Each structure stands twice: as structure tokens, then as C-alpha cells.
PDB file of C-alpha atoms and ligand atoms in Angstrom:
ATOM      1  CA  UNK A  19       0.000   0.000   0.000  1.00  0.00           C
ATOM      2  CA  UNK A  20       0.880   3.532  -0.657  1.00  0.00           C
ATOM      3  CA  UNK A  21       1.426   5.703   2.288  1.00  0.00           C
ATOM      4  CA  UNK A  22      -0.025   9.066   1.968  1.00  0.00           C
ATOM      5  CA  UNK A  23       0.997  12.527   2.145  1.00  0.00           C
ATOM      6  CA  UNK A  24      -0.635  15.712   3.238  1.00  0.00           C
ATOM      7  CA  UNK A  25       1.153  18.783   2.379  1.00  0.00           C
ATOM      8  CA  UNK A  26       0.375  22.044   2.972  1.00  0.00           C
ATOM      9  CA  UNK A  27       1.669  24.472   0.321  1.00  0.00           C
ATOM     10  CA  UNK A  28       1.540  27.867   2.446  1.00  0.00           C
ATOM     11  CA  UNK A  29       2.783  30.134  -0.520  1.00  0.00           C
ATOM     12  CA  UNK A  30       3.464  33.788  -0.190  1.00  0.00           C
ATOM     13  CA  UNK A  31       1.686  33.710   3.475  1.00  0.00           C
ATOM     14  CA  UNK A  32       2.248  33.851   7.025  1.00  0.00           C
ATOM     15  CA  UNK A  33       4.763  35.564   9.603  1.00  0.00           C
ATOM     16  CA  UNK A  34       7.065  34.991  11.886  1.00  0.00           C
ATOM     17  CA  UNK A  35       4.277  35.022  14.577  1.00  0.00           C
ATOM     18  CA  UNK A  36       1.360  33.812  12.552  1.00  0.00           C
ATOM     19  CA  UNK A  37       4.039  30.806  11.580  1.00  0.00           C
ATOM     20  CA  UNK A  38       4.785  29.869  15.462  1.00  0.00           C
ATOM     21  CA  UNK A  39       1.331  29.947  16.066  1.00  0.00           C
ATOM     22  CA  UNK A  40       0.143  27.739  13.378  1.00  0.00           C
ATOM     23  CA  UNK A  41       3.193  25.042  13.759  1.00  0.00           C
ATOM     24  CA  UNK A  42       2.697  24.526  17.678  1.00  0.00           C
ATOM     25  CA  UNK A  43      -1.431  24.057  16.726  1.00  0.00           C
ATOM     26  CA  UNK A  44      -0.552  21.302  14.531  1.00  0.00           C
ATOM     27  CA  UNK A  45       2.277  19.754  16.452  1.00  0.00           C
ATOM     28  CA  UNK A  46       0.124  19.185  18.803  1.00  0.00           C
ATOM     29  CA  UNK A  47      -2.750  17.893  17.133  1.00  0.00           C
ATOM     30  CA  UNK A  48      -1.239  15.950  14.561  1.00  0.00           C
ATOM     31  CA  UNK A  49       1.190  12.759  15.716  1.00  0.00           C
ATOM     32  CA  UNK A  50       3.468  10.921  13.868  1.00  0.00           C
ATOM     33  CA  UNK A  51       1.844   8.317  11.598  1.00  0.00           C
ATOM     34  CA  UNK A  52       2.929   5.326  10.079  1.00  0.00           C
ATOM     35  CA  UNK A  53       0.057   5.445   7.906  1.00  0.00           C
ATOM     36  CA  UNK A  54       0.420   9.349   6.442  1.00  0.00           C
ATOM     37  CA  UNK A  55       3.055  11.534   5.850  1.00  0.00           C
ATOM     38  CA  UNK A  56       2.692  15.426   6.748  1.00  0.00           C
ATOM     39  CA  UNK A  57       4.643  18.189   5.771  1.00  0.00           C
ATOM     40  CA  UNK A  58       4.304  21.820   5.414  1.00  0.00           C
ATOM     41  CA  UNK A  59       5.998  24.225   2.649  1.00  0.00           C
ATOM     42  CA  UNK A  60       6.255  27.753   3.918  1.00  0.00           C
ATOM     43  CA  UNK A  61       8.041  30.667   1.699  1.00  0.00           C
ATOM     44  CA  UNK A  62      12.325  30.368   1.892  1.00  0.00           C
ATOM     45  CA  UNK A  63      13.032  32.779   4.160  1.00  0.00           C
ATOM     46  CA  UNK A  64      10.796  31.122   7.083  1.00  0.00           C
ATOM     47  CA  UNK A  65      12.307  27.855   6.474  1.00  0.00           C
ATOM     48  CA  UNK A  66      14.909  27.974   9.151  1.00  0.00           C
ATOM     49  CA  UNK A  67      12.665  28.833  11.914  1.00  0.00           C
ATOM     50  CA  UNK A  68       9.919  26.172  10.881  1.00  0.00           C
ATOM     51  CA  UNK A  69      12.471  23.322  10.778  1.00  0.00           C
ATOM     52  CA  UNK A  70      13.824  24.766  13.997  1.00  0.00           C
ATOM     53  CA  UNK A  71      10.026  24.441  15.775  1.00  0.00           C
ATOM     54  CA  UNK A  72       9.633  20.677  13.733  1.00  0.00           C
ATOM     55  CA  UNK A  73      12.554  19.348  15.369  1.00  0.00           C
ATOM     56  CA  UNK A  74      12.096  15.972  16.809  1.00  0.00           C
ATOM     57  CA  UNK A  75       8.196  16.424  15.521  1.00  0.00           C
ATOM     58  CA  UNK A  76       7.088  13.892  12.502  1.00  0.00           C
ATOM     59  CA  UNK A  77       6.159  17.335  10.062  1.00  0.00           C
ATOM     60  CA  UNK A  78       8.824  17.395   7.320  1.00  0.00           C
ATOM     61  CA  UNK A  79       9.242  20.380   5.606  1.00  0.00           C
ATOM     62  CA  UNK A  80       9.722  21.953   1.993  1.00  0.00           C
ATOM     63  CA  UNK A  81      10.623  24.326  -0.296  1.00  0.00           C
ATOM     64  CA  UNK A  82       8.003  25.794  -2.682  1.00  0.00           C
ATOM     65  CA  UNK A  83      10.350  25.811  -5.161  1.00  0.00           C
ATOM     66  CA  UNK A  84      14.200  25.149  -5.959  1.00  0.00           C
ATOM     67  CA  UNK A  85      16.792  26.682  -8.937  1.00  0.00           C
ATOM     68  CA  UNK A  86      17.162  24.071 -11.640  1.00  0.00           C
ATOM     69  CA  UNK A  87      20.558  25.310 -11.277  1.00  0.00           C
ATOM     70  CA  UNK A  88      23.063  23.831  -8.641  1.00  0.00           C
ATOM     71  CA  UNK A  89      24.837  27.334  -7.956  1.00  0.00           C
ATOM     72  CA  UNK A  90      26.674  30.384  -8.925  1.00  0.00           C
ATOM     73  CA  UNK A  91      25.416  33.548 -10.502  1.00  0.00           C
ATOM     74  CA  UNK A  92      21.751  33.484 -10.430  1.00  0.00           C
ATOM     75  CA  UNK A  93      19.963  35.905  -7.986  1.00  0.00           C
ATOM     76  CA  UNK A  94      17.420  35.539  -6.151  1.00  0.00           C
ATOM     77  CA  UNK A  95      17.457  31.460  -6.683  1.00  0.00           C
ATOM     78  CA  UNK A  96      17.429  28.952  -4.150  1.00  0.00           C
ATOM     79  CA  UNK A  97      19.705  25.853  -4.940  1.00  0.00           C
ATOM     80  CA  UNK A  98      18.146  22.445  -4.016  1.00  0.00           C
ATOM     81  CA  UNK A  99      21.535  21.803  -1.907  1.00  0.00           C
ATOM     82  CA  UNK A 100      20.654  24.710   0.308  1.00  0.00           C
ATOM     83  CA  UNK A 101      16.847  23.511   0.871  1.00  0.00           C
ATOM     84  CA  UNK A 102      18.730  20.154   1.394  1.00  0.00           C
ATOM     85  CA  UNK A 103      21.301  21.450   3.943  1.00  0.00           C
ATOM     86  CA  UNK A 104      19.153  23.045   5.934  1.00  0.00           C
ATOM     87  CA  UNK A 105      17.066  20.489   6.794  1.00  0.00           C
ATOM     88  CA  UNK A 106      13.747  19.935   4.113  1.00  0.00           C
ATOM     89  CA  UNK A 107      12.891  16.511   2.846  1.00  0.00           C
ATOM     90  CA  UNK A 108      10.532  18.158   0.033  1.00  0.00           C
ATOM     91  CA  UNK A 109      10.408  20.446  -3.027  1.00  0.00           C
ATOM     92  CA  UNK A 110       7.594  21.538  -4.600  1.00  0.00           C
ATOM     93  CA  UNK A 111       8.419  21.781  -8.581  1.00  0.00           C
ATOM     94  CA  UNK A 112       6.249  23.145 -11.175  1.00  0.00           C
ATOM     95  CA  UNK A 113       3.544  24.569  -9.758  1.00  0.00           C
ATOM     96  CA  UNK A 114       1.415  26.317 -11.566  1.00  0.00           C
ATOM     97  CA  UNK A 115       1.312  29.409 -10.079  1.00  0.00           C
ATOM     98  CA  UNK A 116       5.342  29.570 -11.088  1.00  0.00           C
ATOM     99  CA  UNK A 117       4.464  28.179 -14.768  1.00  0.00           C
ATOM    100  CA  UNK A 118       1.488  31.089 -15.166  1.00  0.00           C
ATOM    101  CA  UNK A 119       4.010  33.947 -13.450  1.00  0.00           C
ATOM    102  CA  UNK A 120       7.171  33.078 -14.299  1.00  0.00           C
ATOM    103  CA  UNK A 121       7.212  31.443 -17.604  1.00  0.00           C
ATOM    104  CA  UNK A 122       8.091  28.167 -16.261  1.00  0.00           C
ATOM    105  CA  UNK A 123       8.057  25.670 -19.206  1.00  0.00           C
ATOM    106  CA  UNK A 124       7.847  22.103 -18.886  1.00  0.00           C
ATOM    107  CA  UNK A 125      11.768  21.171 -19.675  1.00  0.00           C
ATOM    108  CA  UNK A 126      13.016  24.033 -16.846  1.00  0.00           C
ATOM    109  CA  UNK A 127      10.119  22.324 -14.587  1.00  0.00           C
ATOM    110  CA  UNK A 128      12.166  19.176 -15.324  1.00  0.00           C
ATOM    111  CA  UNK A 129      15.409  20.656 -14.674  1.00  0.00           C
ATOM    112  CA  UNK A 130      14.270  21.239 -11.865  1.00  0.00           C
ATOM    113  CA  UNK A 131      12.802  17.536 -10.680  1.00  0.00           C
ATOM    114  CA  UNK A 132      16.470  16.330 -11.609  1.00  0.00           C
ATOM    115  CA  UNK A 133      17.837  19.070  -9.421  1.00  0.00           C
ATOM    116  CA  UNK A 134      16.037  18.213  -6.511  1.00  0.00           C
ATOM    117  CA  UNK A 135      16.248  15.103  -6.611  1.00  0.00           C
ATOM    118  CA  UNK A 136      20.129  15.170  -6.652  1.00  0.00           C
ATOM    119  CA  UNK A 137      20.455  16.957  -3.781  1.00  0.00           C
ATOM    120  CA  UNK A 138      18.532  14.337  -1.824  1.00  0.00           C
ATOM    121  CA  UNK A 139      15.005  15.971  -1.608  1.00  0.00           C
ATOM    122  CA  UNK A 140      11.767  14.539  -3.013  1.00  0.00           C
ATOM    123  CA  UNK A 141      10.147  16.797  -6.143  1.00  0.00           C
ATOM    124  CA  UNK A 142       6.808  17.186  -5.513  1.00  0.00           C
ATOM    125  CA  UNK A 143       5.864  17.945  -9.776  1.00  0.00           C
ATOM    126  CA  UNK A 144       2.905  19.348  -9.860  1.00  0.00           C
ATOM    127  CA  UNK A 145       0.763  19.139 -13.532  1.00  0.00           C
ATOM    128  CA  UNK A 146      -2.508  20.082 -14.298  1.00  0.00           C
ATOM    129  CA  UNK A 147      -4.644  22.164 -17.354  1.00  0.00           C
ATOM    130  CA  UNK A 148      -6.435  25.280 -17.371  1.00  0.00           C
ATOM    131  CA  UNK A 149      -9.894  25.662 -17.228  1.00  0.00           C
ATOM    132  CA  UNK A 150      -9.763  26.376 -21.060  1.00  0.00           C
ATOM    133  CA  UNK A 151      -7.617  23.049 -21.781  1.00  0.00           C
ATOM    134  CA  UNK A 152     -10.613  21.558 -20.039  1.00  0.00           C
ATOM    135  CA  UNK A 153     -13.174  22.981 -21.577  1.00  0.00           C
ATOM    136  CA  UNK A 154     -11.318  21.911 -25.290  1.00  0.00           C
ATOM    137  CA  UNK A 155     -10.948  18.622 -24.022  1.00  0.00           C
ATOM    138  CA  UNK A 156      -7.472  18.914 -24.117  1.00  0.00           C
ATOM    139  CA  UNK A 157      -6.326  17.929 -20.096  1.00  0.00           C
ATOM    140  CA  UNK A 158      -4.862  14.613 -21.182  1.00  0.00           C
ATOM    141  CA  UNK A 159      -2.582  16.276 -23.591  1.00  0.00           C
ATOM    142  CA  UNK A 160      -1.410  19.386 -21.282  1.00  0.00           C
ATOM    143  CA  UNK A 161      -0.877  16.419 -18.278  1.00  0.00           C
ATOM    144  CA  UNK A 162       1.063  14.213 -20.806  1.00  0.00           C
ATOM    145  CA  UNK A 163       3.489  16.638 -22.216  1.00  0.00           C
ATOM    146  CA  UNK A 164       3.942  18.203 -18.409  1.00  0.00           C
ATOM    147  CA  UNK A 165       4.769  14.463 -16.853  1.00  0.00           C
ATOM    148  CA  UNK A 166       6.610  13.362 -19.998  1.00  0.00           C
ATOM    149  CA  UNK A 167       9.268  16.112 -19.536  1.00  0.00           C
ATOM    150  CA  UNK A 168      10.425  14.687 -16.627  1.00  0.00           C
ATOM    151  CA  UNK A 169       9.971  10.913 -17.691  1.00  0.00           C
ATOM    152  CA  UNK A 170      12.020  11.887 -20.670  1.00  0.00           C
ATOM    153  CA  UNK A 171      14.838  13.698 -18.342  1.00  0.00           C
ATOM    154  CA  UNK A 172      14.683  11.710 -15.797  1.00  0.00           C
ATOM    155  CA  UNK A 173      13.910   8.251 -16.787  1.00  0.00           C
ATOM    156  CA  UNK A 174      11.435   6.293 -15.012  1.00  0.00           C
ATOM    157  CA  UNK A 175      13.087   5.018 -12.418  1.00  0.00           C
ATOM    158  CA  UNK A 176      13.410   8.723 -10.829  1.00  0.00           C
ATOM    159  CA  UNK A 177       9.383   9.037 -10.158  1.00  0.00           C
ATOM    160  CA  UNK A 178      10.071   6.103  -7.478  1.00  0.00           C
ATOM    161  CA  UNK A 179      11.433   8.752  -4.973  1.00  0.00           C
ATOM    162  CA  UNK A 180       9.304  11.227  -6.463  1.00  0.00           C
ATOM    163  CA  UNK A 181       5.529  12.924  -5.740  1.00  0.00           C
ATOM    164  CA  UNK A 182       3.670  13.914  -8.569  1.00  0.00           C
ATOM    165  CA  UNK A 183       0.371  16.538  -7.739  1.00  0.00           C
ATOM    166  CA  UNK A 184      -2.201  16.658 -10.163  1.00  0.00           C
ATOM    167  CA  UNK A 185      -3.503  20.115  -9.807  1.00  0.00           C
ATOM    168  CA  UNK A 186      -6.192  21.422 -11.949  1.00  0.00           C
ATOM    169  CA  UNK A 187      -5.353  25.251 -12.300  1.00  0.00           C
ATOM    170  CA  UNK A 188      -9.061  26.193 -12.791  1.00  0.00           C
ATOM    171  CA  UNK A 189      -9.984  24.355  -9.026  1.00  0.00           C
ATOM    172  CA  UNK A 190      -6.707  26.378  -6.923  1.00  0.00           C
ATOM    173  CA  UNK A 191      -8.290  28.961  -4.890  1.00  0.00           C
ATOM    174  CA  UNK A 192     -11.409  29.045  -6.596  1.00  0.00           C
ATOM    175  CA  UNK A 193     -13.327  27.182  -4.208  1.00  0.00           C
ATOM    176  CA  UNK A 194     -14.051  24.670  -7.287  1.00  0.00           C
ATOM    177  CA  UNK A 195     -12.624  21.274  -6.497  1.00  0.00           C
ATOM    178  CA  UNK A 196     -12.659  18.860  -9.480  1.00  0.00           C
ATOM    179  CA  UNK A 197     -15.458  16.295  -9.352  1.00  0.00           C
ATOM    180  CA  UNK A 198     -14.159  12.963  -7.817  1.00  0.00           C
ATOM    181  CA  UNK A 199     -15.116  11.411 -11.602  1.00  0.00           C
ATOM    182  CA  UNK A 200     -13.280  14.163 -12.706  1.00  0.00           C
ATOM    183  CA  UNK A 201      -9.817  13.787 -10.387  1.00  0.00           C
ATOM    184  CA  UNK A 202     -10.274  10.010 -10.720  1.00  0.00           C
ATOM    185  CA  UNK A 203      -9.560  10.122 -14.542  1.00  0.00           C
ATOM    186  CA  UNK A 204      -6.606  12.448 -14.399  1.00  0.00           C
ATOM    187  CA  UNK A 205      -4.576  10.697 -11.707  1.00  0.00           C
ATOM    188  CA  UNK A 206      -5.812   7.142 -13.419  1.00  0.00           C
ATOM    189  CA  UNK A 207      -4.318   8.529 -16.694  1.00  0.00           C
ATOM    190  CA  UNK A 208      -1.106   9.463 -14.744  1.00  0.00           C
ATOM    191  CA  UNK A 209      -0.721   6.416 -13.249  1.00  0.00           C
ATOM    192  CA  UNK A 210      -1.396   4.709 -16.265  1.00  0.00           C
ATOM    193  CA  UNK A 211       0.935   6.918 -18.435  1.00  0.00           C
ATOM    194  CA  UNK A 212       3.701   6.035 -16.010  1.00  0.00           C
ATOM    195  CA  UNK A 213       3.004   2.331 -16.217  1.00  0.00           C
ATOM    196  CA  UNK A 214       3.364   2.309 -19.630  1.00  0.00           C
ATOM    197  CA  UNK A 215       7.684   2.578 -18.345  1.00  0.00           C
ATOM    198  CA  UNK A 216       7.523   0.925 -15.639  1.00  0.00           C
ATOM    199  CA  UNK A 217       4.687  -1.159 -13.993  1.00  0.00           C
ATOM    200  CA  UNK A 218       6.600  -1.279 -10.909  1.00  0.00           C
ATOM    201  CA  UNK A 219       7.072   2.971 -10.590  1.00  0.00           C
ATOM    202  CA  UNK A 220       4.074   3.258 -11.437  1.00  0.00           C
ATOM    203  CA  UNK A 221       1.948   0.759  -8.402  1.00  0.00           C
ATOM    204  CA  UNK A 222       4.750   2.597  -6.069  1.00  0.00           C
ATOM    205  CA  UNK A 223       4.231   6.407  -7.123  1.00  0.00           C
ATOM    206  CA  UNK A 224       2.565   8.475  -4.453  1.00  0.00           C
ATOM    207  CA  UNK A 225       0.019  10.900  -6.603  1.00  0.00           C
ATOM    208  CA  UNK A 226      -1.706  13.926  -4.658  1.00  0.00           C
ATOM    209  CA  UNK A 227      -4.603  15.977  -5.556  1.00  0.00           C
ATOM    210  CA  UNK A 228      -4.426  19.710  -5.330  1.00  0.00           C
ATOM    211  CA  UNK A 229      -7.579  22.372  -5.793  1.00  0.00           C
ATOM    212  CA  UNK A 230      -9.593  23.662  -2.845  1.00  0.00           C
ATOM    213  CA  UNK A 231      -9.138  20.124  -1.017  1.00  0.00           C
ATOM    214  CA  UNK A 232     -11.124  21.716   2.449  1.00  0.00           C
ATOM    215  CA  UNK A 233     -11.826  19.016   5.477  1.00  0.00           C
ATOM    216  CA  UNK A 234     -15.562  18.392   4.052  1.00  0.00           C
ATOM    217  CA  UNK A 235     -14.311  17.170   0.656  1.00  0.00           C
ATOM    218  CA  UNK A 236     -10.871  15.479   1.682  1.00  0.00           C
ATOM    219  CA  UNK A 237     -12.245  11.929   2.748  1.00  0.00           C
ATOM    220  CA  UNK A 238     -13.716  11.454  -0.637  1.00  0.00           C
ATOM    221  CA  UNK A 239     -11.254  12.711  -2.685  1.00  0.00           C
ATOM    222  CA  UNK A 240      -8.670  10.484  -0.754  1.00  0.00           C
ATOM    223  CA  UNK A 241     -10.697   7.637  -1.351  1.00  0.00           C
ATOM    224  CA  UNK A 242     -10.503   6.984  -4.577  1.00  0.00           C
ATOM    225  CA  UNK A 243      -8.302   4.330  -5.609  1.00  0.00           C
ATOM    226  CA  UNK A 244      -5.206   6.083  -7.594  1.00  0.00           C
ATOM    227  CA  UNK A 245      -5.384   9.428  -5.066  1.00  0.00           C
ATOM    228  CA  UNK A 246      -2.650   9.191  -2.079  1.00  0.00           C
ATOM    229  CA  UNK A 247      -2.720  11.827  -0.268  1.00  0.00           C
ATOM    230  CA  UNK A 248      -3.251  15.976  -1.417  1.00  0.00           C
ATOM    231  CA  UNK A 249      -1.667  19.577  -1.915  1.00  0.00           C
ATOM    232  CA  UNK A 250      -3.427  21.686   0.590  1.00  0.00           C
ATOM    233  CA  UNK A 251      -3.206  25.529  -0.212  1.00  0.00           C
ATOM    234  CA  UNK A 252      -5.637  27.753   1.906  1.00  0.00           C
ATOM    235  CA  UNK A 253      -6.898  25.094   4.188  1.00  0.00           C
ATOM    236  CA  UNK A 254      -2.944  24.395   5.436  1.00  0.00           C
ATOM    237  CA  UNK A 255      -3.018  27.727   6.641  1.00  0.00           C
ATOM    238  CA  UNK A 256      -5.671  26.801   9.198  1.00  0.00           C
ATOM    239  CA  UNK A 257      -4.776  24.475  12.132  1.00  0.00           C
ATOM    240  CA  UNK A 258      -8.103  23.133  12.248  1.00  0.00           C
ATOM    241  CA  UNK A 259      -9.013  22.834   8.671  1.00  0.00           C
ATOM    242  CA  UNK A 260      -5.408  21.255   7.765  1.00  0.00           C
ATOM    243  CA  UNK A 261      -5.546  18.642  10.889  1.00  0.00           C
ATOM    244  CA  UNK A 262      -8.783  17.635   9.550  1.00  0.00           C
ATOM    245  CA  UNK A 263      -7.546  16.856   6.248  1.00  0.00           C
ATOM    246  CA  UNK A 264      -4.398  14.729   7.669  1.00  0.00           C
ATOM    247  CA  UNK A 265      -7.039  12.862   9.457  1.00  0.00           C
ATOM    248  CA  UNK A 266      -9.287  12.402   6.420  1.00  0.00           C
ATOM    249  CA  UNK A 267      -6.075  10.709   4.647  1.00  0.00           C
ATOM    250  CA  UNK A 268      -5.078   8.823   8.150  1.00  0.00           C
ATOM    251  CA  UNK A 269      -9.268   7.900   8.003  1.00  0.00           C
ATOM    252  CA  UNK A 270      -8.781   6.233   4.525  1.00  0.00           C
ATOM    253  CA  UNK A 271      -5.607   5.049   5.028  1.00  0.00           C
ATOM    254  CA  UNK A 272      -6.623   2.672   7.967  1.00  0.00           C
ATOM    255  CA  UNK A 273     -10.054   1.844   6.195  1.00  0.00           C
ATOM    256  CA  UNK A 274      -7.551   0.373   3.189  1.00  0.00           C
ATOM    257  CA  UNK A 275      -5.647  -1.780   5.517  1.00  0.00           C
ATOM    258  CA  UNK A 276      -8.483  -3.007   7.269  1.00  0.00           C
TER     259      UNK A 276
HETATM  260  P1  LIG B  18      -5.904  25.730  -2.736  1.00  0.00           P
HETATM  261  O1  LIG B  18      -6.006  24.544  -1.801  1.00  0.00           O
HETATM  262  O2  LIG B  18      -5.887  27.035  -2.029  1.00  0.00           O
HETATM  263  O3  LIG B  18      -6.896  25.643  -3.844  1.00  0.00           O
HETATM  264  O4  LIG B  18      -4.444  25.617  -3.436  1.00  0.00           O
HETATM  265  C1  LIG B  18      -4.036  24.419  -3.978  1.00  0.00           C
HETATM  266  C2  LIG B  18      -2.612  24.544  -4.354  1.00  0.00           C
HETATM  267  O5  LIG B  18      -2.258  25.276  -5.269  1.00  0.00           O
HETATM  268  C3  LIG B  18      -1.623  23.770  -3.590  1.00  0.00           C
HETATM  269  O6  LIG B  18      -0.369  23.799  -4.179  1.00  0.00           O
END
């Protein structure tokens, strides 16, 4: 079975304060679980002091994003060493709010994956179509060419120690969460794209939905069969709301090994 993961993708939010606050909520309401994995991405610069109030708790931590670069003259970039060095276990890759803004094309999204990965940290490579690749009934096509950048980089073999987040763009922070027909398709088509490599990789790889994923749709969405485990945006920003999803995906999680 496929252990889950919960991660909360805080992007450009929180404080120092707001940060503390939030962290010693969860840390106390969330334990360590054999059955889920937890982990929380705040923005770079409040990495330090978030591992520093995980330590010896069973949150990991991540970046939101990493340079596909390993170092030297390119400011403002985070190499995946440093993420690594200072203590995260994750790195978000590809998201779309980076693709949209910053021009982020699928082979630099790749880049990126390899990056990470070499430095020891699992990519989380988040895919997904706009509302308007929907609507043309192109989302198979804008998912393929977005997961086959990195099969065709990486190889295979690499999604084993990776995450990969289906994330509709048209469901993030809209309050619109795809239909669980709808999310079922995308990460079956995933899984299925990946099997076509590798069986194996493909039974193993841990896939995550993101899109307004709240506490009163979680359970369902982590029910179905190829979804382990989700991106949280706005609801990881809420003790409560973010506690309830974890146990949602511990819920299922035990249900599946009953
Ligand atoms: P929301 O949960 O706010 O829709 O964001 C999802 C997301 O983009 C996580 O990376």
C-alpha cells in the first residue's frame, strides 16, 4: 500500500508570529503516523525557523520551489543543496502558479525535478490544465506533455522517490474542487501513463490531488483508488481545517488496511 501525504503548500503567506502559532497548533494535534506523511511548505526565508520548531516532531518540511541550477550567478534562486542542507525533505516543482508567473516551461520544470532530486530531496511535480484546456478537451494532452518532460529527463526510475500533484489550475483557490469522476480520470491517466515505463514505478508512485481540497471534501477525494494523499493551499493555513484533512487521509488510510 501507498502511504499518503498531506502537504500544505503555504505560498506567499504567514509571519514569523502567525508561523509559530500555526506550527505549535498542529504539532500538537497531529502525531506521527505510520500510515500518512505530513509536511508543510512555507516561503524560503521562514524555512529555518519552521524546521527549527519541527525538530524531533514527525512534520517534514519543503521548499516551494528550488533553482534548476546547482549554484553560482543566479539571484534571487534557491539551490536544491541549500533547501537540502538546511534540513527539508521536500520540493515543490512546477507549480502552476510559477508556470502562469514566471514562464516556467515544462523542460526548466524538469530541470528542476532532476535538481532536486540530486540533492537528496523529493520533487513534488505538480501538472494540471487550465480551465480552457478543459473545456477543449485537451487535459490529457497538457498532463502528458507536463509528466513526460520529466519521464524523458529523468527516466522512469526517478518518479520512485518522487511525488507527482495533479492540480487542476481552474480548481486552486477558486473554491471549485474537481469532481471525484473528474480527479479520478486524471490521476488514473497518470498512473497509467507512467506504467506504460515501468509497472513497478508506477503501483509505487505516491500521486496527490491539489484544488480547494477543504476538510468536508478530503475523505472522498482520498478515497478513490489512484489518489494518495493531497496539496493543501488555503486550508494548510488553518490548524483546524489542515488537521482535519491529515485525518481524512489517516481515516482512509486505515479503512484500506483493514
Ligand atoms: P488551494 O487549496 O488554495 O486551492 O491551493 C491548492 C494549491 O495550489 C496547492 O499547491
Amino acid at each position: 500500500m501507498r502511504k499518503a501525504l498531506v502537504a500544505g503548500n503555504w505560498k506567499m503567506n504567514g509571519s514569523l508570529e502567525a508561523n509559530r502559532a500555526l506550527l505549535s497548533a498542529l504539532m500538537e494535534a497531529i502525531p506521527g503516523h505510520d500510515a500518512v506523511d505530513v509536511a508543510v511548505c512555507p516561503p524560503a526565508l521562514y524555512l529555518p525557523s519552521v524546521i527549527a520548531q519541527l525538530q524531533d516532531h514527525a512534520i517534514e518540511v519543503g521548499g516551494q520551489d528550488c533553482s534548476d541550477e546547482k549554484s553560482g550567478a543566479f539571484t534571487g534562486e534557491i539551490a536544491a543543496d541549500m533547501l537540502r542542507e538546511i534540513g527539508c525533505r521536500y520540493a515543490i516543482v512546477g507549480h502552476s502558479e510559477r508556470r502562469a508567473r514566471e514562464q516556467e516551461d515544462s523542460l526548466w520544470v524538469a530541470r528542476k525535478f532532476v535538481a532536486a532530486q540530486a540533492a537528496g530531496l523529493v520533487p513534488i511535480l505538480c501538472v494540471g490544465e487550465l480551465l480552457e484546456d478543459r473545456e477543449a478537451g485537451r487535459t490529457e494532452s497538457v498532463v502528458a506533455e507536463q509528466l513526460d518532460a520529466v519521464l524523458d529527463l529523468a527516466g522512469v526510475e526517478a518518479l520512485s522517490s518522487g511525488v507527482v500533484a495533479y492540480e487542476p489550475v481552474w480548481a486552486i483557490g477558486t473554491g471549485l474542487t474537481a469532481s471525484p469522476e473528474q480527479a479520478a480520470e486524471v490521476h488514473a491517466f497518470i498512473r497509467n501513463r507512467v506504467a506504460a515505463r515501468s509497472t513497478s514505478v508506477a503501483a509505487s508512485l505516491r500521486i496527490l490531488y491539489g484544488g480547494s481540497v477543504k476538510a468536508d471534501n478530503a475523505a472522498g477525494l482520498f478515497a478513490l483508488p489512484d489518489i494518495d494523499g493531497g496539496l493543501i493551499g488555503g486550508a494548510s493555513l488553518d490548524a483546524d481545517a489542515f488537521t482535519a484533512i491529515v485525518n481524512a487521509a489517516v481515516g482512509v488510510q486505515s479503512q484500506e488496511s483493514a
